[in-house]
Amino acid sequence: MNRRNFKKQIAGLALALPLGKGLTDQPVTIKPQRLNKGDIVGVIAPGSQINEKALEKGKRNLESLGLEVKFAKNIRAKRGFNAGTDEQRLEDLHTMFADRNIAAIWCARGGYGCTRLLPQIDYNLIRTNPKALIGYSDITALLQAIQVETGLIGFHAAVASSDFTRYTKRYLKRILFQDKDETVIELAKPNQRKGKRDTAFQARTIRQGIARGNLVGGNLSLLAALSGTKWELKAQNKIVFIEDIGEKPYRVDRMLTQLRQAAALRFAAGLALGIFTDCEAGKNDLSLTLQETLDDRLSDLGVPVAYGLSFGHIPDQCVLPVGIAAELDATEQKLTLLEAAVS
């Protein structure tokens, strides 16, 4: 082989690759700019529709962080259960990323509809106009797809209309407003107190150990729904974080089984489970308990697994940046972010 021609071919291949990707087809990590008091944040509803009362609550929440709020053009639109048509919700997402005056994009709420948008998103627009996208639940679909396509760090955190408790605001400020190299995420004390009455709030170790890897994950139902798509979860060498609400143990079993088979959970570095709210079996159900189900599906993976971290459909929410390096201490039920999520 002519070595000079071979080198030219390799150089040409590199130039032909999409912006932000390398020879392994993995996007280069992009960290959004940190927030500052006085910044304008755009508020969108990319999934289900939202009422005026919740919108006003979201505005007050964000203003309490010292931010100014700009609602998206179509945020009050309604079409069935969605906040307008796919085209309207997509327009709001693109407009907010393109607007140079918007420092970050905060989802007003979750709810079904985000997965419908994924094939039509202009990922190059997002890659060239990076900014923090914040939300959880069904927003998992957007965080996952944007991370896969662009490498942009997204933030699994309270939506604008959530309850902004002191715990929630503390982590929003620590992670979105500060470029700290390391942040230890501690269990919220209210969750521990509630645990005396509700087993779903009791932190526990399913399999001991310490794991390091980049954070990926989100809502279990959405992660399962993305299986088989180009945006599906890739668990290998990652710390996978998972939460859900209102799913009976047999459905949790079904979705975890799907991720075991589709996302190869056995190759994950570790699993960090949040609070699975209202996921217990009914009194007369022929069913394993939620705890028994999680043990059955996750304890044999051979990796550290902890349940009960402070994220999920709960008031006290930490912030989990999708794509940055973290350490999970499953024995102590502790998660540490090893690098800043913003620049």
XYZ file of C-alpha atoms in Angstrom:
343
model
C 0.000 0.000 0.000
C 1.191 3.528 -0.775
C 1.574 5.040 2.706
C 1.335 8.616 1.471
C -2.011 7.917 -0.227
C -3.217 6.018 2.854
C -2.491 9.028 5.085
C -4.339 11.296 2.670
C -7.351 8.967 2.787
C -7.375 9.042 6.584
C -7.112 12.833 6.615
C -9.982 13.072 4.156
C -12.095 10.778 6.321
C -11.521 12.979 9.357
C -12.583 16.075 7.428
C -15.724 14.319 6.220
C -16.929 13.451 9.727
C -19.836 15.447 11.192
C -18.874 18.412 13.354
C -18.264 17.403 16.968
C -17.549 13.712 16.259
C -14.336 11.767 15.964
C -13.196 8.566 14.335
C -15.118 6.520 16.911
C -18.323 8.409 16.029
C -18.573 9.589 19.639
C -19.524 13.261 20.078
C -17.046 15.533 21.821
C -18.358 16.588 25.251
C -19.729 20.127 25.293
C -20.281 21.912 28.604
C -22.768 24.797 28.589
C -21.971 28.148 30.161
C -22.793 28.450 33.842
C -25.742 30.560 34.894
C -25.464 33.947 36.572
C -28.005 36.044 38.416
C -29.836 38.240 35.948
C -29.580 35.722 33.101
C -32.651 35.164 30.941
C -33.863 31.573 30.775
C -36.315 30.309 28.184
C -39.200 28.176 29.452
C -40.724 25.565 27.123
C -43.306 22.781 27.371
C -41.989 20.078 25.002
C -44.374 17.384 26.216
C -47.750 17.676 27.908
C -49.760 20.880 28.180
C -49.452 23.088 31.249
C -51.977 25.332 32.974
C -51.544 28.978 33.893
C -51.220 28.311 37.615
C -48.279 25.959 37.051
C -46.675 28.435 34.654
C -46.827 31.200 37.232
C -45.383 28.875 39.858
C -42.527 28.074 37.494
C -41.876 31.765 36.889
C -41.693 32.451 40.640
C -39.385 29.470 41.148
C -36.891 30.626 38.551
C -37.056 34.233 39.704
C -36.201 33.023 43.217
C -32.852 31.900 41.746
C -32.230 35.427 40.460
C -33.144 34.578 36.866
C -35.374 36.377 34.366
C -37.986 34.323 32.546
C -39.050 34.287 28.901
C -41.931 31.971 28.018
C -41.827 30.257 24.638
C -44.252 31.461 21.979
C -46.385 28.298 22.010
C -46.103 27.337 25.680
C -49.846 27.789 26.278
C -50.878 25.842 23.184
C -53.014 22.714 23.584
C -53.600 19.692 21.393
C -55.060 16.727 23.245
C -52.638 15.980 26.076
C -49.746 17.810 24.392
C -48.696 21.446 24.628
C -49.629 22.098 21.020
C -48.636 20.272 17.866
C -45.253 18.632 17.358
C -44.366 21.531 15.056
C -45.220 24.123 17.723
C -43.227 22.400 20.448
C -40.303 21.853 18.088
C -40.393 25.522 17.053
C -40.142 26.577 20.707
C -37.173 24.263 21.332
C -35.295 25.494 18.245
C -36.121 29.158 18.876
C -34.782 29.051 22.417
C -31.525 27.395 21.357
C -31.078 29.915 18.522
C -31.810 32.985 20.685
C -28.440 34.450 21.773
C -30.128 36.288 24.665
C -31.276 33.028 26.294
C -28.737 31.579 28.745
C -30.495 28.259 29.411
C -33.686 26.375 28.583
C -35.889 25.157 31.429
C -38.743 22.746 30.789
C -41.944 23.876 32.487
C -43.082 20.282 32.987
C -42.600 16.799 31.564
C -45.417 14.589 30.340
C -45.730 12.555 27.172
C -44.724 14.006 23.826
C -40.955 14.519 23.862
C -40.135 11.279 22.044
C -42.286 12.433 19.106
C -39.870 15.314 18.507
C -36.579 13.422 18.350
C -36.375 12.673 14.592
C -37.113 16.318 13.654
C -34.735 18.073 16.062
C -32.013 20.197 14.445
C -29.078 18.773 16.394
C -26.567 20.890 14.488
C -28.385 24.022 15.695
C -28.037 22.772 19.268
C -24.385 21.789 18.785
C -23.486 25.246 17.533
C -25.590 27.074 20.151
C -24.954 25.028 23.310
C -26.788 25.932 26.483
C -28.142 24.083 29.514
C -31.385 22.141 29.013
C -33.040 21.329 32.335
C -35.836 18.929 33.273
C -36.673 15.324 34.203
C -39.304 12.609 33.747
C -40.273 12.586 30.027
C -37.571 15.211 29.411
C -35.265 12.178 29.658
C -35.891 11.640 25.930
C -34.515 15.082 25.037
C -31.543 14.846 27.406
C -30.620 11.411 26.068
C -31.011 12.219 22.374
C -29.161 15.541 22.583
C -26.307 13.925 24.512
C -26.026 11.134 21.917
C -26.202 13.474 18.930
C -24.155 16.452 20.142
C -22.257 15.595 23.336
C -23.941 18.525 25.113
C -24.272 18.054 28.876
C -27.945 18.179 29.909
C -29.376 18.399 33.413
C -31.758 15.897 34.989
C -33.277 18.224 37.572
C -36.504 19.799 38.777
C -38.777 21.222 36.088
C -39.789 24.861 36.499
C -43.177 23.984 38.041
C -41.692 21.566 40.600
C -41.504 22.333 44.314
C -38.237 24.228 44.765
C -37.326 23.107 48.284
C -34.203 24.351 50.065
C -32.476 21.091 49.104
C -33.473 21.446 45.442
C -32.343 25.070 45.211
C -29.040 24.263 46.919
C -28.060 21.777 44.213
C -29.384 23.912 41.367
C -27.112 26.715 42.565
C -24.114 24.443 43.186
C -24.180 22.712 39.821
C -25.715 25.198 37.367
C -24.266 28.426 38.752
C -20.782 27.229 39.813
C -18.007 25.527 37.854
C -16.878 23.405 40.813
C -14.589 20.463 40.084
C -16.248 18.161 42.628
C -19.685 18.037 44.249
C -20.872 15.440 46.744
C -24.613 14.777 46.478
C -26.009 13.909 49.884
C -29.350 12.303 50.670
C -32.066 14.816 51.472
C -33.075 14.653 55.126
C -36.826 15.004 54.428
C -36.617 11.862 52.286
C -34.978 9.997 55.160
C -37.642 11.156 57.616
C -40.444 10.128 55.265
C -38.735 6.756 54.946
C -40.022 5.835 58.398
C -43.492 5.663 56.865
C -42.858 4.850 53.200
C -40.414 2.128 52.171
C -39.967 3.809 48.769
C -37.994 6.551 50.547
C -35.635 4.228 52.414
C -32.099 4.342 51.025
C -30.390 0.969 50.882
C -27.574 -0.916 49.202
C -28.541 -3.633 46.722
C -24.935 -4.552 45.926
C -21.915 -3.018 47.650
C -19.001 -1.362 45.936
C -17.641 1.818 44.395
C -17.938 2.624 40.694
C -16.718 5.404 38.429
C -18.047 6.386 35.023
C -19.995 9.014 33.122
C -23.588 9.587 34.200
C -26.381 8.446 31.879
C -30.018 7.639 32.508
C -33.265 9.193 33.644
C -36.839 7.940 33.768
C -37.096 4.152 33.421
C -40.193 4.220 31.194
C -38.515 6.607 28.741
C -35.234 4.693 28.704
C -37.158 1.509 27.894
C -39.146 3.321 25.183
C -35.904 4.471 23.513
C -34.611 0.895 23.184
C -34.100 -0.003 19.538
C -33.766 3.634 18.431
C -30.561 5.493 17.552
C -30.889 7.304 20.900
C -31.086 4.202 23.095
C -29.180 3.937 26.357
C -25.612 2.652 26.126
C -24.716 1.422 29.612
C -21.185 0.104 29.115
C -18.749 1.622 31.645
C -21.393 4.183 32.676
C -23.083 4.985 35.965
C -26.737 4.531 35.044
C -29.257 6.493 37.124
C -32.926 5.484 37.039
C -36.234 6.601 38.594
C -39.955 6.190 37.917
C -43.437 6.835 39.250
C -46.740 4.978 39.251
C -45.454 1.711 37.785
C -46.422 -1.594 39.433
C -43.538 -3.967 40.270
C -44.310 -6.262 37.324
C -43.973 -3.296 34.946
C -40.730 -2.227 36.615
C -39.580 -5.839 36.125
C -40.545 -5.729 32.433
C -38.696 -2.473 31.756
C -35.574 -3.451 33.675
C -35.565 -6.760 31.810
C -35.734 -4.818 28.549
C -32.748 -2.669 29.566
C -30.812 -5.739 30.683
C -31.250 -7.170 27.191
C -31.123 -4.021 25.052
C -28.731 -1.753 26.965
C -26.484 -4.507 28.415
C -26.806 -3.329 32.015
C -24.346 -6.020 33.104
C -21.574 -3.960 31.484
C -22.478 -0.781 33.394
C -20.012 0.542 35.954
C -22.800 0.889 38.519
C -26.484 1.736 39.024
C -27.833 4.655 41.047
C -31.560 4.364 41.706
C -33.680 7.287 42.808
C -37.054 7.199 44.549
C -39.624 5.005 42.775
C -42.732 6.859 43.919
C -46.051 4.977 44.061
C -44.523 1.846 42.511
C -45.536 -0.624 45.201
C -47.866 -3.542 44.591
C -51.491 -3.226 45.642
C -52.735 -4.929 48.795
C -54.370 -7.807 46.924
C -51.917 -8.020 44.008
C -50.146 -11.303 43.314
C -46.791 -9.627 43.115
C -43.300 -9.261 44.474
C -42.700 -6.032 46.368
C -40.831 -3.210 44.660
C -37.725 -3.999 46.723
C -37.888 -7.685 45.834
C -38.297 -6.788 42.161
C -35.284 -4.463 42.147
C -33.183 -7.058 43.969
C -34.250 -9.767 41.543
C -33.435 -7.749 38.404
C -30.295 -5.905 39.566
C -28.432 -7.743 42.328
C -26.930 -10.337 39.959
C -25.377 -7.837 37.543
C -22.064 -7.901 39.400
C -21.846 -4.094 39.739
C -22.486 -1.690 42.641
C -26.176 -0.778 42.992
C -27.772 1.655 45.450
C -31.432 2.606 45.870
C -33.010 5.737 47.331
C -30.871 8.621 46.114
C -32.581 12.015 46.144
C -33.999 12.240 42.656
C -37.259 11.224 41.013
C -40.830 12.453 41.280
C -40.199 13.909 44.721
C -39.898 17.417 46.230
C -36.195 17.177 47.165
C -34.351 16.786 43.870
C -30.635 16.845 43.288
C -29.156 17.726 39.881
C -27.618 14.996 37.724
C -25.636 16.283 34.724
C -25.950 13.759 31.890
C -22.522 12.938 30.489
C -20.038 13.994 33.175
C -17.773 11.776 35.280
C -19.079 10.652 38.674
C -18.380 8.174 41.458
C -21.067 6.019 43.050
C -20.429 4.619 46.526
C -23.248 2.081 46.733
C -22.241 1.006 50.236
C -22.676 4.534 51.605
C -25.481 5.488 49.159
C -23.436 8.488 48.019
C -22.870 10.028 44.595
C -20.009 12.405 43.808
C -19.737 14.504 40.667
C -16.038 14.436 39.755
C -15.971 17.405 37.401
C -17.771 20.645 36.734
C -20.833 20.339 34.512
C -20.637 23.931 33.265
C -17.841 26.096 31.952
